[in-house]
Amino acid sequence: MRESLDKLKLARLDVLLLHWAPVDGDIAPSLALLEQAADLGLATHIGVSNYTAAMMRQAARLVRRPLVTNQVEFHPLLDQGKLLAAAGETGIPLSSYCSVARGEVFKYPLFAEIGAAVGKSAAQVALRWILQKGVAINTMSTKPENIAANFDIMDFTLSSVDMARIDALGATDYRVVTSARVPYAPCWD
């Protein structure tokens, strides 16, 4: 890892994430290596990505250092209640990727309807819903106007009624990262 940091001209990483759990399901060796990287000063913080609730619980028992995140697919069309519960139990916060389900949320008029009522876009409503769930957001865009809009979500709050209406869409169980797309993905909660 030192060689990679040298090539990047970095002394250390702010956060080092383990992107996927090992295919064999044995997370202990990978977590030990993450902690070793932090112990050596190569990373300030460590975290994981794509861990199930059971993996989060196991990781919390195995590590000495706090895991700063479990970065997971998190959007309004997927019920991630089990992961949210595991985050609360373990103290490992969630952060989202695929926050608008690669545009799938825009097929649901509810987001535009709520957005029109609060003066925001459908995407901003979806992102605000994630924040109000207590999940950090990792968004992607190459368009400057979308990047700016992604940050412009702190000046409104969704009502409990609107949150519940959006929560109901989790029953669609739409998942971007499926085993058909990523064969080594774990058996999701």
PDB file of C-alpha atoms in Angstrom, residues 3 11 16 73 120 129 174 183:
ATOM      1  CA  GLU A   3       3.918   2.073  -2.992  1.00  0.00           C
ATOM      2  CA  ALA A  11       1.373  10.368   3.020  1.00  0.00           C
ATOM      3  CA  LEU A  16      -9.546   3.327   3.505  1.00  0.00           C
ATOM      4  CA  GLU A  73     -26.686   0.693  -1.966  1.00  0.00           C
ATOM      5  CA  LYS A 120     -36.884  21.129  -5.092  1.00  0.00           C
ATOM      6  CA  TRP A 129     -34.991  11.316   2.306  1.00  0.00           C
ATOM      7  CA  TYR A 174     -35.392  -2.527  -6.591  1.00  0.00           C
ATOM      8  CA  PRO A 183     -21.538 -12.454  -9.051  1.00  0.00           C
TER       9      PRO A 183
END
